[in-house]
Short mmCIF file of C-alpha atoms in Angstrom, two decimals:
data_model
loop_
_atom_site.label_atom_id
_atom_site.label_comp_id
_atom_site.label_asym_id
_atom_site.label_seq_id
_atom_site.Cartn_x
_atom_site.Cartn_y
_atom_site.Cartn_z
CA UNK K 1 -39.75 25.53 -60.38
CA UNK K 2 -42.86 26.33 -58.36
CA UNK K 3 -42.76 26.22 -54.57
CA UNK K 4 -46.35 27.30 -53.96
CA UNK K 5 -45.73 31.02 -53.57
CA UNK K 6 -48.44 33.51 -54.55
CA UNK K 7 -48.63 37.30 -54.60
CA UNK K 8 -45.78 39.72 -55.23
CA UNK K 9 -42.36 38.35 -54.27
CA UNK K 10 -40.78 40.35 -51.46
CA UNK K 11 -37.00 40.96 -51.48
CA UNK K 12 -36.19 38.98 -48.32
CA UNK K 13 -32.90 37.09 -48.48
CA UNK K 14 -32.14 36.93 -44.76
CA UNK K 15 -32.22 33.14 -44.23
CA UNK K 16 -33.48 33.58 -40.68
CA UNK K 17 -36.66 35.51 -41.55
CA UNK K 18 -40.08 34.08 -42.49
CA UNK K 19 -40.58 34.13 -46.26
CA UNK K 20 -36.85 34.15 -47.03
CA UNK K 21 -36.16 33.56 -50.73
CA UNK K 22 -33.99 30.78 -52.06
CA UNK K 23 -33.89 28.67 -48.91
CA UNK K 24 -30.93 27.58 -46.83
CA UNK K 25 -28.15 25.98 -48.83
CA UNK K 26 -28.75 28.08 -51.95
CA UNK K 27 -27.09 31.39 -50.95
CA UNK K 28 -26.10 30.62 -47.38
CA UNK K 29 -24.85 27.16 -46.49
CA UNK K 30 -24.72 24.95 -43.44
CA UNK K 31 -21.60 23.10 -42.38
CA UNK K 32 -23.03 19.66 -43.29
CA UNK K 33 -26.11 18.20 -44.96
CA UNK K 34 -28.23 15.74 -42.98
CA UNK K 35 -30.75 13.56 -44.81
CA UNK K 36 -34.01 13.33 -42.84
CA UNK K 37 -35.54 10.56 -44.96
CA UNK K 38 -32.89 7.90 -44.44
CA UNK K 39 -30.16 7.08 -41.95
CA UNK K 40 -26.74 7.94 -43.32
CA UNK K 41 -23.67 9.94 -42.38
CA UNK K 42 -23.96 13.71 -42.92
CA UNK K 43 -22.41 15.05 -46.10
CA UNK K 44 -19.83 17.86 -45.96
CA UNK K 45 -20.71 21.36 -47.11
CA UNK K 46 -18.71 24.17 -45.48
CA UNK K 47 -17.40 21.69 -42.93
CA UNK K 48 -15.15 18.74 -43.71
CA UNK K 49 -15.24 16.74 -40.47
CA UNK K 50 -16.30 16.97 -36.83
CA UNK K 51 -15.91 15.08 -33.57
CA UNK K 52 -17.23 15.14 -30.01
CA UNK K 53 -15.30 14.62 -26.82
CA UNK K 54 -16.37 11.64 -24.70
CA UNK K 55 -18.91 13.44 -22.51
CA UNK K 56 -20.52 15.54 -25.25
CA UNK K 57 -19.41 18.94 -23.94
CA UNK K 58 -17.04 19.87 -26.76
CA UNK K 59 -17.60 19.77 -30.52
CA UNK K 60 -14.57 20.22 -32.79
CA UNK K 61 -15.12 21.14 -36.45
CA UNK K 62 -12.70 21.24 -39.36
CA UNK K 63 -13.81 23.62 -42.12
CA UNK K 64 -13.29 23.50 -45.85
CA UNK K 65 -10.35 25.65 -46.95
CA UNK K 66 -10.24 27.84 -50.04
CA UNK K 67 -13.92 28.85 -49.90
CA UNK K 68 -14.80 32.42 -50.88
CA UNK K 69 -17.85 34.52 -50.29
CA UNK K 70 -19.60 35.63 -53.47
CA UNK K 71 -17.97 39.08 -53.15
CA UNK K 72 -14.53 37.43 -53.27
CA UNK K 73 -13.68 37.68 -49.57
CA UNK K 74 -12.33 34.49 -47.94
CA UNK K 75 -14.58 32.36 -45.76
CA UNK K 76 -12.91 31.51 -42.42
CA UNK K 77 -13.68 30.11 -39.00
CA UNK K 78 -14.34 33.66 -37.81
CA UNK K 79 -17.51 33.72 -39.92
CA UNK K 80 -18.75 30.54 -38.22
CA UNK K 81 -18.02 31.95 -34.76
CA UNK K 82 -19.71 35.24 -35.66
CA UNK K 83 -22.84 33.42 -36.90
CA UNK K 84 -23.08 31.25 -33.78
CA UNK K 85 -22.69 34.26 -31.50
CA UNK K 86 -25.35 36.16 -33.44
CA UNK K 87 -27.70 33.19 -33.05
CA UNK K 88 -27.05 33.02 -29.32
CA UNK K 89 -27.70 36.74 -28.87
CA UNK K 90 -31.01 36.88 -30.77
CA UNK K 91 -33.72 34.53 -29.59
CA UNK K 92 -35.81 35.04 -32.73
CA UNK K 93 -32.95 33.63 -34.83
CA UNK K 94 -32.21 30.74 -32.49
CA UNK K 95 -34.65 28.12 -33.74
CA UNK K 96 -32.16 25.41 -32.77
CA UNK K 97 -31.88 26.48 -29.11
CA UNK K 98 -28.10 26.88 -29.45
CA UNK K 99 -26.29 27.71 -26.19
CA UNK K 100 -22.68 26.90 -26.91
CA UNK K 101 -19.55 29.07 -26.85
CA UNK K 102 -17.60 28.96 -30.10
CA UNK K 103 -13.93 29.75 -30.64
CA UNK K 104 -11.85 29.84 -33.81
CA UNK K 105 -8.52 28.15 -33.14
CA UNK K 106 -7.32 29.04 -36.66
CA UNK K 107 -8.91 29.80 -40.05
CA UNK K 108 -10.22 26.27 -40.57
CA UNK K 109 -10.97 25.02 -37.06
CA UNK K 110 -13.79 25.83 -34.64
CA UNK K 111 -14.32 24.45 -31.15
CA UNK K 112 -17.72 24.77 -29.49
CA UNK K 113 -17.94 24.21 -25.75
CA UNK K 114 -21.13 23.52 -23.81
CA UNK K 115 -21.89 23.73 -20.10
CA UNK K 116 -23.43 20.25 -20.22
CA UNK K 117 -23.53 17.26 -22.56
CA UNK K 118 -25.14 18.37 -25.83
CA UNK K 119 -24.94 15.47 -28.29
CA UNK K 120 -28.35 16.25 -29.81
CA UNK K 121 -27.31 19.81 -30.59
CA UNK K 122 -24.84 18.48 -33.14
CA UNK K 123 -27.11 17.99 -36.18
CA UNK K 124 -28.88 21.28 -35.47
CA UNK K 125 -25.67 23.30 -35.29
CA UNK K 126 -24.00 21.46 -38.14
CA UNK K 127 -27.01 21.08 -40.42
CA UNK K 128 -29.50 23.88 -39.72
CA UNK K 129 -27.50 27.04 -39.05
CA UNK K 130 -26.81 29.11 -42.16
CA UNK K 131 -23.35 30.66 -41.99
CA UNK K 132 -23.26 34.38 -42.83
CA UNK K 133 -20.27 36.68 -43.57
CA UNK K 134 -19.03 38.66 -40.61
CA UNK K 135 -17.71 41.46 -42.81
CA UNK K 136 -21.22 42.08 -44.19
CA UNK K 137 -23.36 41.34 -41.13
CA UNK K 138 -21.36 42.88 -38.27
CA UNK K 139 -22.80 46.34 -38.96
CA UNK K 140 -26.43 45.20 -39.23
CA UNK K 141 -28.13 46.78 -36.18
CA UNK K 142 -30.85 44.14 -35.80
CA UNK K 143 -30.53 40.91 -37.85
CA UNK K 144 -34.03 39.85 -36.74
CA UNK K 145 -35.50 42.68 -38.85
CA UNK K 146 -32.97 42.99 -41.69
CA UNK K 147 -34.52 41.80 -44.97
CA UNK K 148 -31.13 41.68 -46.71
CA UNK K 149 -31.81 42.70 -50.29
CA UNK K 150 -28.36 41.77 -51.63
CA UNK K 151 -27.17 38.44 -50.21
CA UNK K 152 -23.46 37.64 -50.11
CA UNK K 153 -23.05 33.92 -49.49
CA UNK K 154 -20.93 30.86 -50.17
CA UNK K 155 -23.70 28.89 -51.89
CA UNK K 156 -24.01 27.54 -55.43
CA UNK K 157 -26.32 30.31 -56.70
CA UNK K 158 -26.49 34.09 -56.93
CA UNK K 159 -29.42 36.43 -57.49
CA UNK K 160 -29.82 37.14 -61.20
CA UNK K 161 -33.07 39.09 -61.30
CA UNK K 162 -35.90 39.81 -58.90
CA UNK K 163 -39.29 41.02 -60.08
CA UNK K 164 -42.62 41.02 -58.23
CA UNK K 165 -43.74 37.92 -60.15
CA UNK K 166 -40.47 35.98 -60.52
CA UNK K 167 -37.09 35.41 -58.91
CA UNK K 168 -34.27 34.15 -61.11
CA UNK K 169 -31.02 32.71 -59.81
CA UNK K 170 -27.80 32.16 -61.72
CA UNK K 171 -25.04 29.65 -61.10
CA UNK K 172 -22.16 30.91 -58.98
CA UNK K 173 -19.02 30.54 -61.15
CA UNK K 174 -16.84 30.82 -58.04
CA UNK K 175 -18.64 28.13 -56.05
CA UNK K 176 -16.17 25.97 -54.11
CA UNK K 177 -17.77 22.79 -55.47
CA UNK K 178 -17.59 23.98 -59.07
CA UNK K 179 -20.15 25.92 -61.08
CA UNK K 180 -23.48 24.00 -61.07
CA UNK K 181 -24.60 22.34 -64.29
CA UNK K 182 -28.02 24.02 -64.05
CA UNK K 183 -27.18 27.59 -64.98
CA UNK K 184 -30.41 29.34 -64.07
CA UNK K 185 -33.36 28.61 -61.77
CA UNK K 186 -36.56 30.61 -62.08
CA UNK K 187 -39.18 30.78 -59.33
CA UNK K 188 -42.44 32.24 -60.68
CA UNK K 189 -45.16 33.47 -58.37
CA UNK K 190 -48.39 31.86 -59.55
CA UNK K 191 -51.93 32.14 -58.27
CA UNK K 192 -51.84 28.66 -56.75
CA UNK K 193 -51.85 24.94 -57.39
CA UNK K 194 -54.19 25.15 -60.37
CA UNK K 195 -51.88 27.60 -62.10
CA UNK K 196 -48.99 25.29 -61.26
CA UNK K 197 -50.77 22.36 -62.91
CA UNK K 198 -51.48 24.48 -66.00
CA UNK K 199 -47.82 25.55 -66.17
CA UNK K 200 -46.74 21.92 -65.84
CA UNK K 201 -49.06 20.96 -68.69
CA UNK K 202 -47.47 23.64 -70.86
CA UNK K 203 -43.95 22.52 -69.97
CA UNK K 204 -43.22 25.85 -68.25
CA UNK K 205 -42.45 24.26 -64.87
CA UNK K 206 -39.82 21.55 -64.39
CA UNK K 207 -40.28 21.01 -60.65
CA UNK K 208 -43.37 21.44 -58.52
CA UNK K 209 -44.17 20.23 -55.03
CA UNK K 210 -47.92 20.22 -54.63
CA UNK K 211 -51.09 18.53 -55.83
CA UNK K 212 -52.40 18.29 -59.37
CA UNK K 213 -55.66 16.71 -60.53
CA UNK K 214 -55.70 12.92 -60.89
CA UNK K 215 -52.51 12.20 -58.96
CA UNK K 216 -52.61 8.50 -59.86
CA UNK K 217 -52.10 9.28 -63.57
CA UNK K 218 -49.48 12.02 -63.48
CA UNK K 219 -47.11 10.34 -65.93
CA UNK K 220 -49.90 9.93 -68.50
CA UNK K 221 -51.29 13.44 -68.02
CA UNK K 222 -47.87 15.12 -68.07
CA UNK K 223 -45.64 13.26 -70.56
CA UNK K 224 -41.97 13.37 -69.56
CA UNK K 225 -42.72 14.06 -65.90
CA UNK K 226 -42.48 11.67 -62.98
CA UNK K 227 -44.00 11.58 -59.50
CA UNK K 228 -42.72 10.68 -56.05
CA UNK K 229 -44.84 10.86 -52.86
CA UNK K 230 -42.97 10.97 -49.55
CA UNK K 231 -44.99 10.65 -46.29
CA UNK K 232 -43.04 12.78 -43.82
CA UNK K 233 -44.79 16.13 -43.25
CA UNK K 234 -46.94 16.11 -40.15
CA UNK K 235 -49.91 18.26 -41.05
CA UNK K 236 -51.37 20.16 -38.10
CA UNK K 237 -53.59 23.00 -37.06
CA UNK K 238 -51.24 25.51 -35.47
CA UNK K 239 -52.98 27.20 -32.56
CA UNK K 240 -51.79 30.35 -30.86
CA UNK K 241 -52.10 28.53 -27.57
CA UNK K 242 -50.47 30.52 -24.80
CA UNK K 243 -52.58 33.28 -23.25
CA UNK K 244 -49.69 34.22 -20.94
CA UNK K 245 -47.65 35.19 -24.01
CA UNK K 246 -50.51 37.18 -25.56
CA UNK K 247 -52.56 34.64 -27.53
CA UNK K 248 -56.26 35.49 -27.63
CA UNK K 249 -59.30 33.45 -28.52
CA UNK K 250 -61.10 30.23 -27.60
CA UNK K 251 -58.19 28.13 -28.90
CA UNK K 252 -56.12 29.13 -25.86
CA UNK K 253 -58.24 26.65 -23.88
CA UNK K 254 -56.83 23.09 -24.11
CA UNK K 255 -60.40 21.76 -23.96
CA UNK K 256 -61.25 23.50 -27.24
CA UNK K 257 -58.11 22.12 -28.86
CA UNK K 258 -58.91 18.61 -27.62
CA UNK K 259 -62.49 18.89 -28.88
CA UNK K 260 -61.25 19.91 -32.33
CA UNK K 261 -58.89 16.91 -32.34
CA UNK K 262 -61.74 14.45 -31.73
CA UNK K 263 -64.22 16.23 -34.04
CA UNK K 264 -62.09 15.92 -37.18
CA UNK K 265 -63.07 13.28 -39.75
CA UNK K 266 -59.57 12.49 -41.03
CA UNK K 267 -60.72 9.86 -43.51
CA UNK K 268 -63.01 12.36 -45.21
CA UNK K 269 -60.37 15.10 -45.02
CA UNK K 270 -57.83 12.84 -46.74
CA UNK K 271 -60.26 11.90 -49.50
CA UNK K 272 -61.63 15.37 -50.24
CA UNK K 273 -58.49 17.48 -49.91
CA UNK K 274 -55.56 15.15 -50.54
CA UNK K 275 -56.71 12.46 -53.00
CA UNK K 276 -56.00 9.85 -50.30
CA UNK K 277 -52.26 10.53 -50.50
CA UNK K 278 -51.92 11.17 -46.75
CA UNK K 279 -51.66 8.63 -43.93
CA UNK K 280 -52.33 8.35 -40.20
CA UNK K 281 -50.60 10.60 -37.68
CA UNK K 282 -49.63 10.09 -34.04
CA UNK K 283 -50.45 12.71 -31.37
CA UNK K 284 -46.94 12.00 -30.08
CA UNK K 285 -45.75 13.85 -33.22
CA UNK K 286 -43.27 11.03 -33.82
CA UNK K 287 -43.46 9.59 -37.33
CA UNK K 288 -45.40 6.33 -37.28
CA UNK K 289 -43.27 4.58 -39.89
CA UNK K 290 -39.89 5.91 -38.80
CA UNK K 291 -40.18 6.32 -35.02
CA UNK K 292 -42.46 3.48 -33.89
CA UNK K 293 -39.91 2.26 -31.33
CA UNK K 294 -40.04 5.49 -29.29
CA UNK K 295 -43.79 6.19 -29.32
CA UNK K 296 -44.92 6.09 -25.71
CA UNK K 297 -47.14 3.34 -24.38
CA UNK K 298 -48.63 5.89 -21.98
CA UNK K 299 -50.50 7.80 -24.70
CA UNK K 300 -54.30 7.78 -24.80
CA UNK K 301 -54.06 7.29 -28.58
CA UNK K 302 -50.90 6.14 -30.33
CA UNK K 303 -52.65 7.06 -33.56
CA UNK K 304 -55.10 9.94 -34.03
CA UNK K 305 -58.63 8.61 -34.75
CA UNK K 306 -59.46 8.60 -38.45
CA UNK K 307 -63.19 8.82 -37.69
CA UNK K 308 -64.74 11.64 -35.62
CA UNK K 309 -65.88 11.04 -32.06
CA UNK K 310 -68.66 13.58 -31.62
CA UNK K 311 -69.58 12.30 -28.17
CA UNK K 312 -66.00 12.68 -26.94
CA UNK K 313 -65.75 16.23 -28.29
CA UNK K 314 -69.05 17.12 -26.61
CA UNK K 315 -68.02 15.59 -23.30
CA UNK K 316 -64.71 17.51 -23.28
CA UNK K 317 -66.36 20.87 -23.96
CA UNK K 318 -69.25 20.43 -21.54
CA UNK K 319 -66.94 19.18 -18.78
CA UNK K 320 -64.94 22.38 -19.24
CA UNK K 321 -68.04 24.53 -18.76
CA UNK K 322 -69.18 25.14 -22.33
CA UNK K 323 -72.87 25.07 -23.24
CA UNK K 324 -74.42 24.96 -26.70
CA UNK K 325 -76.43 28.00 -27.72
CA UNK K 326 -79.55 28.25 -29.86
CA UNK K 327 -77.31 28.71 -32.90
CA UNK K 328 -75.67 25.32 -32.25
CA UNK K 329 -72.34 26.89 -31.25
CA UNK K 330 -70.75 26.23 -27.87
CA UNK K 331 -69.99 29.19 -25.63
CA UNK K 332 -68.48 29.87 -22.22
CA UNK K 333 -68.89 33.01 -20.14
CA UNK K 334 -70.84 34.52 -23.01
CA UNK K 335 -68.01 33.99 -25.52
CA UNK K 336 -68.82 31.63 -28.42
CA UNK K 337 -66.26 29.16 -29.78
CA UNK K 338 -65.75 31.01 -33.06
CA UNK K 339 -62.34 30.79 -34.72
CA UNK K 340 -60.59 32.03 -37.85
CA UNK K 341 -58.47 29.51 -39.78
CA UNK K 342 -55.79 31.11 -41.95
CA UNK K 343 -54.36 29.41 -45.02
CA UNK K 344 -52.50 30.43 -48.18
CA UNK K 345 -54.40 31.66 -51.24
CA UNK K 346 -53.89 29.33 -54.17
CA UNK K 347 -53.01 26.25 -52.12
CA UNK K 348 -56.03 24.36 -53.41
CA UNK K 349 -55.52 21.28 -51.25
CA UNK K 350 -55.22 23.34 -48.07
CA UNK K 351 -58.15 25.54 -49.08
CA UNK K 352 -60.28 22.43 -49.57
CA UNK K 353 -58.99 21.12 -46.24
CA UNK K 354 -59.92 24.39 -44.50
CA UNK K 355 -63.44 24.32 -45.95
CA UNK K 356 -63.84 20.64 -45.04
CA UNK K 357 -62.65 21.26 -41.48
CA UNK K 358 -65.07 24.18 -41.13
CA UNK K 359 -67.98 21.92 -42.05
CA UNK K 360 -66.81 19.07 -39.82
CA UNK K 361 -66.25 21.28 -36.78
CA UNK K 362 -69.62 23.01 -37.20
CA UNK K 363 -71.21 19.63 -36.48
CA UNK K 364 -69.37 19.65 -33.14
CA UNK K 365 -70.58 23.14 -32.21
CA UNK K 366 -67.34 24.90 -33.18
CA UNK K 367 -67.59 27.67 -35.77
CA UNK K 368 -64.51 28.04 -37.97
CA UNK K 369 -64.20 30.66 -40.70
CA UNK K 370 -61.52 30.09 -43.33
CA UNK K 371 -59.40 33.06 -44.41
CA UNK K 372 -56.99 33.09 -47.36
CA UNK K 373 -53.79 35.17 -47.29
CA UNK K 374 -50.80 35.56 -49.58
CA UNK K 375 -47.89 33.38 -48.52
CA UNK K 376 -45.90 36.33 -47.16
CA UNK K 377 -48.90 37.56 -45.14
CA UNK K 378 -49.48 34.06 -43.81
CA UNK K 379 -45.83 33.49 -42.88
CA UNK K 380 -45.62 36.89 -41.19
CA UNK K 381 -48.79 36.29 -39.18
CA UNK K 382 -47.51 32.88 -38.11
CA UNK K 383 -44.22 34.33 -36.87
CA UNK K 384 -45.90 37.17 -34.94
CA UNK K 385 -48.61 34.97 -33.40
CA UNK K 386 -51.31 36.92 -35.25
CA UNK K 387 -53.67 33.97 -35.70
CA UNK K 388 -56.04 31.60 -33.92
CA UNK K 389 -55.75 28.56 -36.20
CA UNK K 390 -53.45 27.91 -39.17
CA UNK K 391 -53.07 24.97 -41.51
CA UNK K 392 -49.39 24.10 -41.38
CA UNK K 393 -46.91 21.24 -41.00
CA UNK K 394 -44.18 20.73 -38.43
CA UNK K 395 -40.56 20.86 -39.54
CA UNK K 396 -38.68 17.60 -39.03
CA UNK K 397 -35.34 19.14 -38.14
CA UNK K 398 -31.90 18.13 -39.36
CA UNK K 399 -31.84 14.40 -38.60
CA UNK K 400 -34.15 11.38 -38.49
CA UNK K 401 -35.12 11.73 -34.82
CA UNK K 402 -38.36 13.06 -33.21
CA UNK K 403 -36.28 15.03 -30.70
CA UNK K 404 -35.97 17.83 -33.23
CA UNK K 405 -39.72 18.26 -33.69
CA UNK K 406 -39.97 18.70 -29.93
CA UNK K 407 -36.99 21.04 -29.74
CA UNK K 408 -38.23 23.22 -32.60
CA UNK K 409 -41.97 23.33 -31.99
CA UNK K 410 -42.48 22.77 -28.26
CA UNK K 411 -39.52 24.39 -26.50
CA UNK K 412 -39.92 27.67 -24.62
CA UNK K 413 -36.47 28.62 -25.93
CA UNK K 414 -37.90 28.60 -29.48
CA UNK K 415 -40.68 31.14 -28.98
CA UNK K 416 -41.53 34.65 -27.82
CA UNK K 417 -44.54 36.74 -26.86
CA UNK K 418 -47.19 37.62 -29.44
CA UNK K 419 -46.09 40.54 -31.57
CA UNK K 420 -42.45 39.51 -31.51
CA UNK K 421 -41.12 37.17 -34.17
CA UNK K 422 -40.95 33.71 -32.65
CA UNK K 423 -38.35 31.12 -33.43
CA UNK K 424 -39.96 27.90 -34.65
CA UNK K 425 -42.45 27.36 -31.81
CA UNK K 426 -45.28 29.29 -33.47
CA UNK K 427 -47.93 28.13 -30.98
CA UNK K 428 -46.07 29.85 -28.11
CA UNK K 429 -46.40 26.58 -26.17
CA UNK K 430 -44.46 26.50 -22.89
CA UNK K 431 -44.33 23.66 -20.38
CA UNK K 432 -41.58 23.27 -17.76
CA UNK K 433 -41.79 19.45 -17.82
CA UNK K 434 -41.37 19.40 -21.60
CA UNK K 435 -38.51 21.91 -21.44
CA UNK K 436 -36.74 19.79 -18.83
CA UNK K 437 -37.20 16.60 -20.84
CA UNK K 438 -35.86 18.27 -24.01
CA UNK K 439 -32.85 19.53 -22.05
CA UNK K 440 -32.15 16.05 -20.67
CA UNK K 441 -32.50 14.41 -24.09
CA UNK K 442 -29.80 16.74 -25.46
CA UNK K 443 -27.32 15.16 -23.07
CA UNK K 444 -27.90 11.54 -24.06
CA UNK K 445 -26.18 9.79 -26.93
CA UNK K 446 -28.82 8.62 -29.44
CA UNK K 447 -27.58 5.04 -29.13
CA UNK K 448 -28.77 4.85 -25.50
CA UNK K 449 -32.43 4.17 -26.27
CA UNK K 450 -33.35 3.01 -22.76
CA UNK K 451 -32.10 6.23 -21.18
CA UNK K 452 -33.98 8.35 -23.72
CA UNK K 453 -37.43 6.73 -23.44
CA UNK K 454 -38.60 8.23 -20.12
CA UNK K 455 -38.10 11.70 -21.56
CA UNK K 456 -39.97 10.81 -24.74
CA UNK K 457 -42.78 9.50 -22.49
CA UNK K 458 -42.95 12.84 -20.66
CA UNK K 459 -42.94 14.98 -23.80
CA UNK K 460 -45.42 12.88 -25.72
CA UNK K 461 -47.99 12.56 -22.93
CA UNK K 462 -47.81 16.29 -22.14
CA UNK K 463 -48.22 17.42 -25.76
CA UNK K 464 -51.08 14.98 -26.26
CA UNK K 465 -52.85 16.53 -23.29
CA UNK K 466 -52.18 20.13 -24.31
CA UNK K 467 -52.21 19.75 -28.11
CA UNK K 468 -50.91 23.20 -29.13
CA UNK K 469 -50.52 21.76 -32.63
CA UNK K 470 -53.61 19.69 -33.42
CA UNK K 471 -52.53 16.64 -35.47
CA UNK K 472 -54.42 16.06 -38.71
CA UNK K 473 -52.57 13.68 -41.07
CA UNK K 474 -49.10 12.68 -42.17
CA UNK K 475 -49.14 14.38 -45.52
CA UNK K 476 -47.75 12.60 -48.54
CA UNK K 477 -45.53 15.27 -50.05
CA UNK K 478 -46.28 15.25 -53.78
CA UNK K 479 -43.25 15.99 -55.94
CA UNK K 480 -43.51 16.22 -59.74
CA UNK K 481 -40.37 16.66 -61.83
CA UNK K 482 -39.28 16.83 -65.45
CA UNK K 483 -37.33 13.62 -66.02
CA UNK K 484 -37.03 14.27 -69.75
CA UNK K 485 -35.05 17.53 -69.44
CA UNK K 486 -33.00 16.71 -66.32
CA UNK K 487 -31.44 13.70 -64.66
CA UNK K 488 -30.33 13.37 -61.05
CA UNK K 489 -33.64 13.82 -59.23
CA UNK K 490 -34.27 12.13 -55.85
CA UNK K 491 -36.15 8.88 -56.44
CA UNK K 492 -37.50 6.06 -54.29
CA UNK K 493 -34.36 4.11 -55.20
CA UNK K 494 -32.04 7.01 -54.34
CA UNK K 495 -33.59 9.31 -51.73
CA UNK K 496 -30.42 11.35 -51.22
CA UNK K 497 -32.60 14.29 -50.04
CA UNK K 498 -36.21 14.95 -49.09
CA UNK K 499 -37.80 15.69 -52.49
CA UNK K 500 -39.66 18.96 -51.99
CA UNK K 501 -39.07 22.17 -53.90
CA UNK K 502 -39.60 24.25 -50.76
CA UNK K 503 -37.47 22.16 -48.38
CA UNK K 504 -34.16 23.66 -47.25
CA UNK K 505 -31.37 22.70 -47.60
CA UNK K 506 -32.60 19.62 -49.51
CA UNK K 507 -33.57 21.66 -52.58
CA UNK K 508 -30.01 22.96 -52.88
CA UNK K 509 -28.71 19.37 -52.74
CA UNK K 510 -31.00 18.60 -55.66
CA UNK K 511 -29.83 21.60 -57.70
CA UNK K 512 -26.26 20.33 -57.40
CA UNK K 513 -27.19 16.81 -58.57
CA UNK K 514 -29.24 17.82 -61.61
CA UNK K 515 -27.82 17.53 -65.12
CA UNK K 516 -29.59 18.89 -68.24
CA UNK K 517 -30.22 16.28 -70.92
CA UNK K 518 -30.43 18.79 -73.75
CA UNK K 519 -33.99 17.68 -74.63
#
């Protein structure tokens, strides 16, 4: 399978570090699996059941018994408590904003208490925290920097072989759910999407998430393969936005970010870079198809404009004190609006998008220079805040609710100063009104839609004004798989997981469903 990685593969198995290999659910598991593409009850993994008390201040979890770590040691509630305490003590690991206090009442039961109602924390704790073994991790001095070259987990796969150009996994014969039917999984590092398409053509890749030429005719061009496109990834320009936390450059000015937003020709971008497989996006960062009911009526635009508004971009910059120089580039206080846009080498669609954006923004007096990095360099720079602009997409979180996008990408709790590894808020955005609204949303049961809406209104209007992540398009995630050699893939008729080779823990759910056909 090809996940888009390029360059030498680095031995990073710590599931909480950027560039971690394998993905959550493969070596290290969560307690439950939540499907973000359809509404359904979470499926048990290391947990068997859970319940809340009436006011949402206590979460009780029953764990699966008889589970062993891959070194043969028993998995117990103490490992869950240890993991949760580690998360709470290290901000860089706490992408979920966890603040509970966990206790093991016996080997298979954990109780987590909160100082206030925390219903919305449930899917994050249960579905997005990867449980690690206390007996292996308790002596790690700093888990935020530990690469972890030899992972000991409870998951369905083990490391078989790691070379600079390929990682191979082997089925875990002691897996609690039974040894997987797919015995080995190989992740090659290729030079990019073109190499992926060539490998697909040669039958060397069975699963790829990413574009290939002539998307509309995949099944004819690649006999035996099938295609599914899922519109869920919100493609954005990450900006290192917060000067108070060390971000530097013109993009720290909200006026520049707003001007970029209006200067983008999204229709052209979709056609040139994405073969018209992407769709409109909302500046609320709620999914238009899934979350229409909670998109605020107070927004200036419920949907980002598909055509550029050059006059609007000009008006925003000039009102903020920028003037256009003889070279056609806006400047303020002698500093031109010149920005570097980082993307991953070999990601041909994103490279085309970066070049297209550079040309579009030049027309608006904003100079953007595209820079290609290896995936590991790109991921490291994103985590440290070592960038001005980055092509990226926002993670949807563990459940089908826009709250998690806000909690992950806009909460002060999920970030840190430039130079330190952030959580999941890579822009370093911080706004007390947004933080307060996120905190209040955590307390409200998701069924109480009327009580939730004022807080959605606050978050959405504030992030539209500030725009630390500049919305581009809702990307249609392109997934190509070998239906001749394997059955059990996610399909439109049975979307049991988000079908993307790089998505965790969804990829691990897919591994467990696949069955070789022998062809």
